């Protein structure tokens, strides 16, 4: 009976603290994965620069030609591209923030 109680206590403890924490160097290829993700992030930033330029041109063209739909679409594209640039640039900080918040959950 005492063994069963200790087993239940151990399982109860593991439910709250399984002892798993992020550790660098546990798997091979981590450097390659970091390089791939960094390259994807750079590609995204370059694509956003292009989207921002095209959207700004559509916005200006719509404004000067009287095309209200083109102007509105240019504004939406510019705001969307700026938001994407913000998220791509802040990706490391956002993940670090929520990871740190997650470690405080008990």
N, CA, C and O atoms as CSV, one atom per row, in Angstrom:
chain,resi,resn,atom,element,x,y,z
A,1,UNK,N,N,0.824,-1.197,0.000
A,1,UNK,CA,C,0.000,0.000,0.000
A,1,UNK,C,C,0.867,1.260,0.000
A,1,UNK,O,O,0.561,2.231,-0.691
A,2,UNK,N,N,1.942,1.237,0.773
A,2,UNK,CA,C,2.832,2.398,0.847
A,2,UNK,C,C,3.507,2.646,-0.507
A,2,UNK,O,O,3.719,3.792,-0.903
A,3,UNK,N,N,3.840,1.563,-1.208
A,3,UNK,CA,C,4.437,1.690,-2.533
A,3,UNK,C,C,3.486,2.392,-3.500
A,3,UNK,O,O,3.908,3.237,-4.289
A,4,UNK,N,N,2.214,2.043,-3.438
A,4,UNK,CA,C,1.214,2.649,-4.311
A,4,UNK,C,C,1.081,4.139,-4.021
A,4,UNK,O,O,0.925,4.940,-4.943
A,5,UNK,N,N,1.140,4.512,-2.758
A,5,UNK,CA,C,1.029,5.936,-2.389
A,5,UNK,C,C,2.240,6.700,-2.915
A,5,UNK,O,O,2.103,7.796,-3.459
A,6,UNK,N,N,3.432,6.113,-2.749
A,6,UNK,CA,C,4.634,6.777,-3.251
A,6,UNK,C,C,4.603,6.895,-4.774
A,6,UNK,O,O,5.034,7.905,-5.330
A,7,UNK,N,N,4.095,5.867,-5.443
A,7,UNK,CA,C,3.982,5.896,-6.896
A,7,UNK,C,C,3.021,6.993,-7.350
A,7,UNK,O,O,3.305,7.713,-8.307
A,8,UNK,N,N,1.901,7.119,-6.672
A,8,UNK,CA,C,0.921,8.162,-7.007
A,8,UNK,C,C,1.523,9.539,-6.751
A,8,UNK,O,O,1.310,10.460,-7.539
A,9,UNK,N,N,2.271,9.694,-5.661
A,9,UNK,CA,C,2.925,10.974,-5.370
A,9,UNK,C,C,3.953,11.316,-6.450
A,9,UNK,O,O,4.055,12.469,-6.869
A,10,UNK,N,N,4.712,10.316,-6.900
A,10,UNK,CA,C,5.716,10.540,-7.940
A,10,UNK,C,C,5.055,10.933,-9.266
A,10,UNK,O,O,5.522,11.843,-9.950
A,11,UNK,N,N,3.986,10.257,-9.615
A,11,UNK,CA,C,3.254,10.591,-10.844
A,11,UNK,C,C,2.653,11.989,-10.736
A,11,UNK,O,O,2.669,12.755,-11.700
A,12,UNK,N,N,2.129,12.314,-9.569
A,12,UNK,CA,C,1.552,13.645,-9.342
A,12,UNK,C,C,2.633,14.714,-9.494
A,12,UNK,O,O,2.386,15.764,-10.086
A,13,UNK,N,N,3.838,14.452,-8.959
A,13,UNK,CA,C,4.940,15.400,-9.087
A,13,UNK,C,C,5.357,15.554,-10.552
A,13,UNK,O,O,5.598,16.670,-11.014
A,14,UNK,N,N,5.441,14.442,-11.282
A,14,UNK,CA,C,5.835,14.501,-12.694
A,14,UNK,C,C,4.818,15.252,-13.539
A,14,UNK,O,O,5.175,15.839,-14.561
A,15,UNK,N,N,3.577,15.242,-13.132
A,15,UNK,CA,C,2.560,15.977,-13.878
A,15,UNK,C,C,2.815,17.473,-13.808
A,15,UNK,O,O,2.456,18.215,-14.722
A,16,UNK,N,N,3.440,17.915,-12.714
A,16,UNK,CA,C,3.732,19.344,-12.571
A,16,UNK,C,C,5.130,19.711,-13.036
A,16,UNK,O,O,5.347,20.823,-13.516
A,17,UNK,N,N,6.081,18.795,-12.902
A,17,UNK,CA,C,7.457,19.082,-13.288
A,17,UNK,C,C,8.084,17.842,-13.918
A,17,UNK,O,O,8.704,17.035,-13.225
A,18,UNK,N,N,7.924,17.692,-15.227
A,18,UNK,CA,C,8.525,16.513,-15.861
A,18,UNK,C,C,10.035,16.622,-15.990
A,18,UNK,O,O,10.685,15.641,-16.354
A,19,UNK,N,N,10.618,17.790,-15.702
A,19,UNK,CA,C,12.066,17.955,-15.758
A,19,UNK,C,C,12.614,18.175,-17.155
A,19,UNK,O,O,13.807,17.969,-17.381
A,20,UNK,N,N,11.788,18.584,-18.090
A,20,UNK,CA,C,12.228,18.811,-19.464
A,20,UNK,C,C,12.467,20.306,-19.661
A,20,UNK,O,O,11.575,21.123,-19.432
A,21,UNK,N,N,13.669,20.650,-20.083
A,21,UNK,CA,C,14.005,22.041,-20.388
A,21,UNK,C,C,14.739,22.086,-21.723
A,21,UNK,O,O,15.409,21.120,-22.088
A,22,UNK,N,N,14.624,23.191,-22.457
A,22,UNK,CA,C,15.356,23.299,-23.725
A,22,UNK,C,C,16.867,23.264,-23.477
A,22,UNK,O,O,17.371,23.907,-22.556
A,23,UNK,N,N,17.566,22.518,-24.300
A,23,UNK,CA,C,19.015,22.409,-24.158
A,23,UNK,C,C,19.637,22.424,-25.541
A,23,UNK,O,O,19.227,21.682,-26.434
A,24,UNK,N,N,20.613,23.265,-25.700
A,24,UNK,CA,C,21.285,23.367,-26.987
A,24,UNK,C,C,22.311,22.252,-27.125
A,24,UNK,O,O,22.973,21.891,-26.152
A,25,UNK,N,N,22.442,21.716,-28.306
A,25,UNK,CA,C,23.439,20.697,-28.572
A,25,UNK,C,C,22.945,19.274,-28.374
A,25,UNK,O,O,23.736,18.333,-28.447
A,26,UNK,N,N,21.656,19.097,-28.127
A,26,UNK,CA,C,21.135,17.758,-27.898
A,26,UNK,C,C,20.956,16.949,-29.171
A,26,UNK,O,O,20.997,15.719,-29.126
A,27,UNK,N,N,20.764,17.597,-30.280
A,27,UNK,CA,C,20.544,16.903,-31.555
A,27,UNK,C,C,21.569,17.370,-32.577
A,27,UNK,O,O,21.978,18.531,-32.560
A,28,UNK,N,N,21.980,16.486,-33.454
A,28,UNK,CA,C,22.892,16.922,-34.510
A,28,UNK,C,C,22.148,17.772,-35.537
A,28,UNK,O,O,20.951,17.590,-35.759
A,29,UNK,N,N,22.860,18.686,-36.149
A,29,UNK,CA,C,22.268,19.501,-37.208
A,29,UNK,C,C,21.615,20.768,-36.722
A,29,UNK,O,O,20.927,21.439,-37.491
A,30,UNK,N,N,21.811,21.119,-35.452
A,30,UNK,CA,C,21.176,22.324,-34.927
A,30,UNK,C,C,21.687,23.579,-35.630
A,30,UNK,O,O,20.916,24.498,-35.907
A,31,UNK,N,N,22.987,23.616,-35.916
A,31,UNK,CA,C,23.553,24.773,-36.626
A,31,UNK,C,C,22.970,24.905,-38.026
A,31,UNK,O,O,22.702,26.013,-38.491
A,32,UNK,N,N,22.777,23.780,-38.694
A,32,UNK,CA,C,22.187,23.796,-40.038
A,32,UNK,C,C,20.755,24.315,-39.963
A,32,UNK,O,O,20.343,25.131,-40.788
A,33,UNK,N,N,19.995,23.840,-38.972
A,33,UNK,CA,C,18.616,24.295,-38.818
A,33,UNK,C,C,18.556,25.794,-38.544
A,33,UNK,O,O,17.706,26.488,-39.101
A,34,UNK,N,N,19.443,26.299,-37.695
A,34,UNK,CA,C,19.493,27.741,-37.423
A,34,UNK,C,C,19.796,28.529,-38.696
A,34,UNK,O,O,19.196,29.577,-38.935
A,35,UNK,N,N,20.719,28.034,-39.507
A,35,UNK,CA,C,21.051,28.712,-40.776
A,35,UNK,C,C,19.876,28.711,-41.731
A,35,UNK,O,O,19.618,29.710,-42.403
A,36,UNK,N,N,19.153,27.588,-41.799
A,36,UNK,CA,C,17.989,27.503,-42.692
A,36,UNK,C,C,16.916,28.487,-42.254
A,36,UNK,O,O,16.362,29.213,-43.079
A,37,UNK,N,N,16.618,28.513,-40.949
A,37,UNK,CA,C,15.585,29.421,-40.443
A,37,UNK,C,C,16.002,30.874,-40.639
A,37,UNK,O,O,15.173,31.710,-40.996
A,38,UNK,N,N,17.266,31.181,-40.412
A,38,UNK,CA,C,17.746,32.551,-40.642
A,38,UNK,C,C,17.611,32.937,-42.111
A,38,UNK,O,O,17.258,34.073,-42.427
A,39,UNK,N,N,17.890,32.000,-43.001
A,39,UNK,CA,C,17.762,32.279,-44.435
A,39,UNK,C,C,16.307,32.479,-44.835
A,39,UNK,O,O,15.997,33.350,-45.647
A,40,UNK,N,N,15.415,31.676,-44.265
A,40,UNK,CA,C,13.983,31.849,-44.550
A,40,UNK,C,C,13.510,33.206,-44.045
A,40,UNK,O,O,12.730,33.886,-44.712
A,41,UNK,N,N,13.985,33.600,-42.862
A,41,UNK,CA,C,13.615,34.907,-42.314
A,41,UNK,C,C,14.121,36.031,-43.225
A,41,UNK,O,O,13.392,36.986,-43.492
A,42,UNK,N,N,15.350,35.923,-43.695
A,42,UNK,CA,C,15.902,36.929,-44.608
A,42,UNK,C,C,15.113,36.982,-45.908
A,42,UNK,O,O,14.823,38.067,-46.412
A,43,UNK,N,N,14.762,35.815,-46.458
A,43,UNK,CA,C,13.964,35.759,-47.672
A,43,UNK,C,C,12.620,36.457,-47.448
A,43,UNK,O,O,12.154,37.203,-48.309
A,44,UNK,N,N,12.004,36.213,-46.295
A,44,UNK,CA,C,10.731,36.867,-45.971
A,44,UNK,C,C,10.866,38.375,-45.891
A,44,UNK,O,O,10.008,39.109,-46.380
A,45,UNK,N,N,11.944,38.838,-45.272
A,45,UNK,CA,C,12.160,40.288,-45.162
A,45,UNK,C,C,12.357,40.908,-46.546
A,45,UNK,O,O,11.827,41.985,-46.821
A,46,UNK,N,N,13.112,40.239,-47.417
A,46,UNK,CA,C,13.318,40.753,-48.775
A,46,UNK,C,C,11.991,40.788,-49.536
A,46,UNK,O,O,11.712,41.749,-50.254
A,47,UNK,N,N,11.180,39.749,-49.382
A,47,UNK,CA,C,9.867,39.716,-50.040
A,47,UNK,C,C,8.969,40.834,-49.524
A,47,UNK,O,O,8.212,41.427,-50.292
A,48,UNK,N,N,9.049,41.125,-48.231
A,48,UNK,CA,C,8.231,42.200,-47.657
A,48,UNK,C,C,8.677,43.557,-48.196
A,48,UNK,O,O,7.847,44.438,-48.418
A,49,UNK,N,N,9.972,43.729,-48.406
A,49,UNK,CA,C,10.454,44.990,-48.996
A,49,UNK,C,C,9.840,45.177,-50.382
A,49,UNK,O,O,9.386,46.269,-50.723
A,50,UNK,N,N,9.829,44.114,-51.172
A,50,UNK,CA,C,9.212,44.188,-52.497
A,50,UNK,C,C,7.724,44.460,-52.423
A,50,UNK,O,O,7.203,45.278,-53.181
A,51,UNK,N,N,7.032,43.778,-51.513
A,51,UNK,CA,C,5.587,43.994,-51.353
A,51,UNK,C,C,5.296,45.415,-50.911
A,51,UNK,O,O,4.332,46.030,-51.367
A,52,UNK,N,N,6.128,45.935,-50.024
A,52,UNK,CA,C,5.932,47.317,-49.561
A,52,UNK,C,C,6.131,48.310,-50.700
A,52,UNK,O,O,5.377,49.274,-50.828
A,53,UNK,N,N,7.137,48.077,-51.519
A,53,UNK,CA,C,7.386,48.983,-52.643
A,53,UNK,C,C,6.235,48.943,-53.645
A,53,UNK,O,O,5.776,49.991,-54.100
A,54,UNK,N,N,5.770,47.754,-53.990
A,54,UNK,CA,C,4.660,47.632,-54.947
A,54,UNK,C,C,3.392,48.248,-54.371
A,54,UNK,O,O,2.676,48.959,-55.076
A,55,UNK,N,N,3.105,47.985,-53.098
A,55,UNK,CA,C,1.896,48.536,-52.484
A,55,UNK,C,C,1.940,50.056,-52.420
A,55,UNK,O,O,0.930,50.722,-52.648
A,56,UNK,N,N,3.106,50.599,-52.110
A,56,UNK,CA,C,3.232,52.062,-52.074
A,56,UNK,C,C,3.041,52.654,-53.470
A,56,UNK,O,O,2.427,53.712,-53.613
A,57,UNK,N,N,3.561,51.982,-54.498
A,57,UNK,CA,C,3.360,52.461,-55.864
A,57,UNK,C,C,1.889,52.412,-56.270
A,57,UNK,O,O,1.386,53.343,-56.900
A,58,UNK,N,N,1.198,51.328,-55.911
A,58,UNK,CA,C,-0.238,51.214,-56.215
A,58,UNK,C,C,-1.015,52.285,-55.478
A,58,UNK,O,O,-1.939,52.876,-56.036
A,59,UNK,N,N,-0.655,52.542,-54.237
A,59,UNK,CA,C,-1.322,53.575,-53.449
A,59,UNK,C,C,-1.138,54.945,-54.122
A,59,UNK,O,O,-2.101,55.691,-54.294
A,60,UNK,N,N,0.105,55.265,-54.498
A,60,UNK,CA,C,0.378,56.560,-55.137
A,60,UNK,C,C,-0.316,56.661,-56.486
A,60,UNK,O,O,-0.904,57.695,-56.805
A,61,UNK,N,N,-0.254,55.589,-57.287
A,61,UNK,CA,C,-0.907,55.604,-58.596
A,61,UNK,C,C,-2.413,55.775,-58.441
A,61,UNK,O,O,-3.025,56.550,-59.176
A,62,UNK,N,N,-3.010,55.068,-57.505
A,62,UNK,CA,C,-4.453,55.192,-57.279
A,62,UNK,C,C,-4.838,56.585,-56.807
A,62,UNK,O,O,-5.884,57.108,-57.191
A,63,UNK,N,N,-4.007,57.176,-55.987
A,63,UNK,CA,C,-4.302,58.525,-55.490
A,63,UNK,C,C,-4.233,59.557,-56.613
A,63,UNK,O,O,-5.103,60.421,-56.719
A,64,UNK,N,N,-3.204,59.468,-57.446
A,64,UNK,CA,C,-3.017,60.479,-58.489
A,64,UNK,C,C,-3.895,60.260,-59.709
A,64,UNK,O,O,-4.135,61.198,-60.470
A,65,UNK,N,N,-4.378,59.040,-59.910
A,65,UNK,CA,C,-5.238,58.790,-61.068
A,65,UNK,C,C,-6.723,58.823,-60.705
A,65,UNK,O,O,-7.580,58.711,-61.581
A,66,UNK,N,N,-7.022,58.974,-59.434
A,66,UNK,CA,C,-8.422,59.004,-59.005
A,66,UNK,C,C,-9.023,57.614,-58.853
A,66,UNK,O,O,-10.241,57.484,-58.734
A,67,UNK,N,N,-8.211,56.593,-58.855
A,67,UNK,CA,C,-8.703,55.226,-58.676
A,67,UNK,C,C,-8.799,54.900,-57.190
A,67,UNK,O,O,-7.825,54.502,-56.550
A,68,UNK,N,N,-9.996,55.081,-56.671
A,68,UNK,CA,C,-10.168,54.917,-55.222
A,68,UNK,C,C,-9.959,53.472,-54.772
A,68,UNK,O,O,-9.458,53.232,-53.673
A,69,UNK,N,N,-10.339,52.513,-55.613
A,69,UNK,CA,C,-10.139,51.106,-55.253
A,69,UNK,C,C,-8.649,50.760,-55.219
A,69,UNK,O,O,-8.193,50.057,-54.317
A,70,UNK,N,N,-7.898,51.251,-56.197
A,70,UNK,CA,C,-6.456,51.004,-56.223
A,70,UNK,C,C,-5.780,51.671,-55.026
A,70,UNK,O,O,-4.875,51.103,-54.414
A,71,UNK,N,N,-6.227,52.872,-54.705
A,71,UNK,CA,C,-5.662,53.573,-53.549
A,71,UNK,C,C,-5.920,52.801,-52.259
A,71,UNK,O,O,-5.026,52.658,-51.424
A,72,UNK,N,N,-7.135,52.309,-52.103
A,72,UNK,CA,C,-7.473,51.538,-50.900
A,72,UNK,C,C,-6.674,50.242,-50.821
A,72,UNK,O,O,-6.201,49.858,-49.752
A,73,UNK,N,N,-6.527,49.568,-51.968
A,73,UNK,CA,C,-5.739,48.335,-51.987
A,73,UNK,C,C,-4.264,48.605,-51.707
A,73,UNK,O,O,-3.602,47.809,-51.042
A,74,UNK,N,N,-3.760,49.696,-52.200
A,74,UNK,CA,C,-2.371,50.080,-51.904
A,74,UNK,C,C,-2.164,50.352,-50.424
A,74,UNK,O,O,-1.145,49.972,-49.847
A,75,UNK,N,N,-3.144,51.016,-49.815
A,75,UNK,CA,C,-3.053,51.271,-48.370
A,75,UNK,C,C,-3.062,49.961,-47.590
A,75,UNK,O,O,-2.269,49.771,-46.668
A,76,UNK,N,N,-3.971,49.055,-47.969
A,76,UNK,CA,C,-4.046,47.760,-47.268
A,76,UNK,C,C,-2.743,46.974,-47.435
A,76,UNK,O,O,-2.252,46.364,-46.484
A,77,UNK,N,N,-2.196,46.994,-48.635
A,77,UNK,CA,C,-0.947,46.279,-48.880
A,77,UNK,C,C,0.216,46.865,-48.108
A,77,UNK,O,O,1.066,46.137,-47.595
A,78,UNK,N,N,0.250,48.202,-48.027
A,78,UNK,CA,C,1.321,48.871,-47.286
A,78,UNK,C,C,1.238,48.544,-45.802
A,78,UNK,O,O,2.254,48.254,-45.170
A,79,UNK,N,N,0.042,48.588,-45.247
A,79,UNK,CA,C,-0.135,48.267,-43.827
A,79,UNK,C,C,0.197,46.794,-43.582
A,79,UNK,O,O,0.848,46.466,-42.590
A,80,UNK,N,N,-0.238,45.915,-44.466
A,80,UNK,CA,C,0.057,44.493,-44.322
A,80,UNK,C,C,1.550,44.203,-44.396
A,80,UNK,O,O,2.073,43.417,-43.606
A,81,UNK,N,N,2.229,44.829,-45.333
A,81,UNK,CA,C,3.671,44.623,-45.474
A,81,UNK,C,C,4.416,45.162,-44.259
A,81,UNK,O,O,5.375,44.547,-43.793
A,82,UNK,N,N,3.977,46.305,-43.746
A,82,UNK,CA,C,4.617,46.863,-42.546
A,82,UNK,C,C,4.404,45.934,-41.349
A,82,UNK,O,O,5.317,45.736,-40.548
A,83,UNK,N,N,3.213,45.369,-41.226
A,83,UNK,CA,C,2.942,44.425,-40.143
A,83,UNK,C,C,3.791,43.169,-40.266
A,83,UNK,O,O,4.311,42.666,-39.269
A,84,UNK,N,N,3.931,42.663,-41.482
A,84,UNK,CA,C,4.777,41.487,-41.700
A,84,UNK,C,C,6.234,41.783,-41.369
A,84,UNK,O,O,6.919,40.951,-40.774
A,85,UNK,N,N,6.705,42.957,-41.749
A,85,UNK,CA,C,8.085,43.334,-41.424
A,85,UNK,C,C,8.281,43.415,-39.914
A,85,UNK,O,O,9.317,43.002,-39.395
A,86,UNK,N,N,7.291,43.944,-39.217
A,86,UNK,CA,C,7.363,44.023,-37.757
A,86,UNK,C,C,7.453,42.626,-37.146
A,86,UNK,O,O,8.278,42.384,-36.265
A,87,UNK,N,N,6.609,41.710,-37.609
A,87,UNK,CA,C,6.611,40.354,-37.061
A,87,UNK,C,C,7.886,39.588,-37.407
A,87,UNK,O,O,8.415,38.857,-36.570
A,88,UNK,N,N,8.381,39.752,-38.633
A,88,UNK,CA,C,9.617,39.066,-39.015
A,88,UNK,C,C,10.809,39.588,-38.213
A,88,UNK,O,O,11.663,38.815,-37.779
A,89,UNK,N,N,10.856,40.890,-38.025
A,89,UNK,CA,C,11.964,41.475,-37.262
A,89,UNK,C,C,11.898,41.147,-35.779
A,89,UNK,O,O,12.930,41.038,-35.117
A,90,UNK,N,N,10.699,40.991,-35.263
A,90,UNK,CA,C,10.529,40.740,-33.837
A,90,UNK,C,C,10.340,39.267,-33.510
A,90,UNK,O,O,10.025,38.931,-32.368
A,91,UNK,N,N,10.526,38.382,-34.481
A,91,UNK,CA,C,10.243,36.955,-34.272
A,91,UNK,C,C,11.040,36.377,-33.109
A,91,UNK,O,O,10.475,35.679,-32.267
A,92,UNK,N,N,12.341,36.653,-33.044
A,92,UNK,CA,C,13.159,36.123,-31.950
A,92,UNK,C,C,12.683,36.644,-30.606
A,92,UNK,O,O,12.586,35.882,-29.644
A,93,UNK,N,N,12.390,37.919,-30.530
A,93,UNK,CA,C,11.932,38.509,-29.273
A,93,UNK,C,C,10.581,37.975,-28.834
A,93,UNK,O,O,10.358,37.739,-27.647
A,94,UNK,N,N,9.670,37.782,-29.799
A,94,UNK,CA,C,8.335,37.266,-29.468
A,94,UNK,C,C,8.450,35.845,-28.928
A,94,UNK,O,O,7.837,35.515,-27.913
A,95,UNK,N,N,9.229,35.005,-29.596
A,95,UNK,CA,C,9.385,33.624,-29.144
A,95,UNK,C,C,10.086,33.578,-27.792
A,95,UNK,O,O,9.694,32.800,-26.922
A,96,UNK,N,N,11.116,34.399,-27.601
A,96,UNK,CA,C,11.820,34.428,-26.316
A,96,UNK,C,C,10.894,34.893,-25.194
A,96,UNK,O,O,10.937,34.350,-24.091
A,97,UNK,N,N,10.064,35.887,-25.468
A,97,UNK,CA,C,9.139,36.399,-24.455
A,97,UNK,C,C,8.155,35.322,-24.022
A,97,UNK,O,O,7.982,35.079,-22.828
A,98,UNK,N,N,7.504,34.671,-24.998
A,98,UNK,CA,C,6.505,33.671,-24.641
A,98,UNK,C,C,7.147,32.402,-24.074
A,98,UNK,O,O,6.528,31.705,-23.270
A,99,UNK,N,N,8.359,32.102,-24.476
A,99,UNK,CA,C,9.071,30.970,-23.870
A,99,UNK,C,C,9.365,31.260,-22.405
A,99,UNK,O,O,9.197,30.393,-21.548
A,100,UNK,N,N,9.802,32.479,-22.121
A,100,UNK,CA,C,10.056,32.858,-20.722
A,100,UNK,C,C,8.763,32.866,-19.913
A,100,UNK,O,O,8.750,32.468,-18.748
A,101,UNK,N,N,7.684,33.319,-20.532
A,101,UNK,CA,C,6.388,33.290,-19.830
A,101,UNK,C,C,5.952,31.859,-19.570
A,101,UNK,O,O,5.375,31.564,-18.523
A,102,UNK,N,N,6.221,30.973,-20.512
A,102,UNK,CA,C,5.843,29.576,-20.345
A,102,UNK,C,C,6.596,28.884,-19.231
A,102,UNK,O,O,6.063,27.966,-18.606
A,103,UNK,N,N,7.831,29.305,-18.966
A,103,UNK,CA,C,8.586,28.689,-17.877
A,103,UNK,C,C,8.042,29.075,-16.508
A,103,UNK,O,O,8.341,28.418,-15.512
A,104,UNK,N,N,7.247,30.133,-16.455
A,104,UNK,CA,C,6.690,30.584,-15.178
A,104,UNK,C,C,5.361,29.925,-14.845
A,104,UNK,O,O,4.831,30.119,-13.751
A,105,UNK,N,N,4.821,29.155,-15.767
A,105,UNK,CA,C,3.567,28.468,-15.532
A,105,UNK,C,C,3.833,27.238,-14.665
A,105,UNK,O,O,4.716,26.436,-14.969
A,106,UNK,N,N,3.079,27.097,-13.604
A,106,UNK,CA,C,3.252,25.943,-12.710
A,106,UNK,C,C,1.968,25.198,-12.556
A,106,UNK,O,O,1.918,24.196,-11.842
